[in-house]
Amino acid sequence: MTGKHHTQKASDSAMYFTLWRWHFYAGIFVAPFLIILASTGLAMLLLTNISGKDLDRTVVNVQATTATIEQQAASAINSVTAPDVANAQVVQYISPRAADTVALFRIKAEKNGDSIDNMVLVDPYTATVIDSFPRQSNWYYVFDSIHGDILLGTVGDYLLETAASLTILLIITGLYLWWHRQRNLKTMLLPKAQPKRSLWRVIHGTLGSWVSVILLFFCITGLAWAGIWGEKMMQAWNQFPAGKWGVEPLPQSTLVVDFAKKSTPRTNSNQATTHEMTTHGKSLNDGGSKDAPWALEQTAMPISNQANKQANLPTLNSINQQAQMLGFQGRYQIYQPKGETGVWTISQDSMSYDMASPTADRTVHIDQYSGAVLADIRFDDYNAMGKFMAAGIALHMGTLGWWSVLANALFCLLVIVLCIAGYMLWWQRRPTAGLRSLNPPARNKVASLSWQFAIILPLLAALFPTALVAVMAIALLDWLLISRIDWLKQLLK
């Protein structure tokens, strides 16, 4: 029995040190990205609640009457008008968030062959222009760009997706390591007094236990925007089916693809048989922004039918009145039709900071020729994954009210402290002779892994492709170079 017990203990110890090394190497890569994501996330959280991402919280004096939408739009267009500016037009209108805040107009124009894309803040009572600036040029969008792809485009997006995927591995191994040391949930969350030299280990382990589930949730909801796991895997299989608009008659004849049936749509004699498919993402997202609700981003847009053309075409003012009659209140967005087959779109969703509750998400499409409602899509129409992501993104972005703002701010700070504590742990363990080695845990020990982890970890890697690619690349690099070159072996192993 003693020999068997000794063998089991040795096996457990070997697995512990193996997972510790995995945790160490993953942490070395992941921690800088987590600090960047937490810092930029905190900055965006504060900016949206202080000034608004487009300064839409700018305050105005409340008056008895408001100017018409046409008057406000004319002032916005005049703000960019100049002899060398042509084709200025409103492409998006954002209604005031409250009675004492500005209305926003997005104005596109051409100047000497270059495009102008400005956000214009207008006093809704006097139609006075308060401010005008190039779209996505303020600090919110700087932090948003860093948060989305660390200013490296597609490469940065893949790096962040890899970091988020490896963070899930980091969470699992970290919880196991702390459980192995504490042996019960109470001491994991509320550890007993420890020697001073163990302070950073206690901070790291305890904070990790407290924030692990929330961090896992943030990783999943953050990955929903990622280029591979989110766009290619999750969104592609969880989009709102374009053949189920919930409006009679179903506008299949005006859609390029019926995602519900995967068939070629019907056409009528007054309409061309083919046209380029436009999705919500292509139509509403512009300049890197994510304005289309996640569950609709890859869903085809309906199109306007010129056969229904009326003598008096819908205008921004009439569409705004129609939006209010349909029940839209507070901050909502109206998008102008794009091209001859485009539609008016009225959108209100928590992902765009329009309102607090994701269950109130609503997108309405209106025929630009007849003013008929082609689609009225609400939260209840999303599938299970779409509902989860709408609610998850609201939690991720802290749009559910002041309690979620404070909770998210605290979480961001705790993640930063967690990462710093991890680095401090490594610094305390570093070689006294200098930095000739990273001094990973259990140096020169043979790796060992239980069959449970041997199944779970590859499965997790397979679910998150960039993590699998990263692990395989590291293993190949280890086999080809690190294990064969002495100074690399000394540094890393």
XYZ file of N, CA and C in Angstrom, residues 66-73 124-125 127 317:
36
model
N -39.233 71.888 -30.226
C -38.032 71.416 -30.918
C -38.080 71.833 -32.377
N -36.913 71.949 -32.970
C -36.831 72.204 -34.407
C -37.202 70.927 -35.156
N -37.633 71.071 -36.392
C -37.967 69.886 -37.180
C -36.685 69.125 -37.536
N -36.859 67.859 -37.881
C -35.707 67.054 -38.289
C -35.048 67.665 -39.527
N -35.870 68.200 -40.462
C -35.308 68.827 -41.661
C -34.428 70.021 -41.306
N -34.874 70.836 -40.341
C -34.075 71.986 -39.925
C -32.763 71.537 -39.285
N -32.854 70.532 -38.433
C -31.643 70.020 -37.794
C -30.684 69.436 -38.830
N -31.234 68.666 -39.776
C -30.400 68.054 -40.812
C -29.752 69.119 -41.692
N -31.348 69.962 -30.568
C -32.640 69.629 -31.186
C -33.696 70.719 -31.030
N -33.458 71.684 -30.147
C -34.439 72.751 -29.929
C -34.198 73.942 -30.849
N -31.694 73.849 -33.478
C -31.028 73.396 -34.712
C -29.635 74.007 -34.853
N -37.790 62.812 -41.956
C -38.792 63.279 -41.000
C -39.946 62.284 -40.871
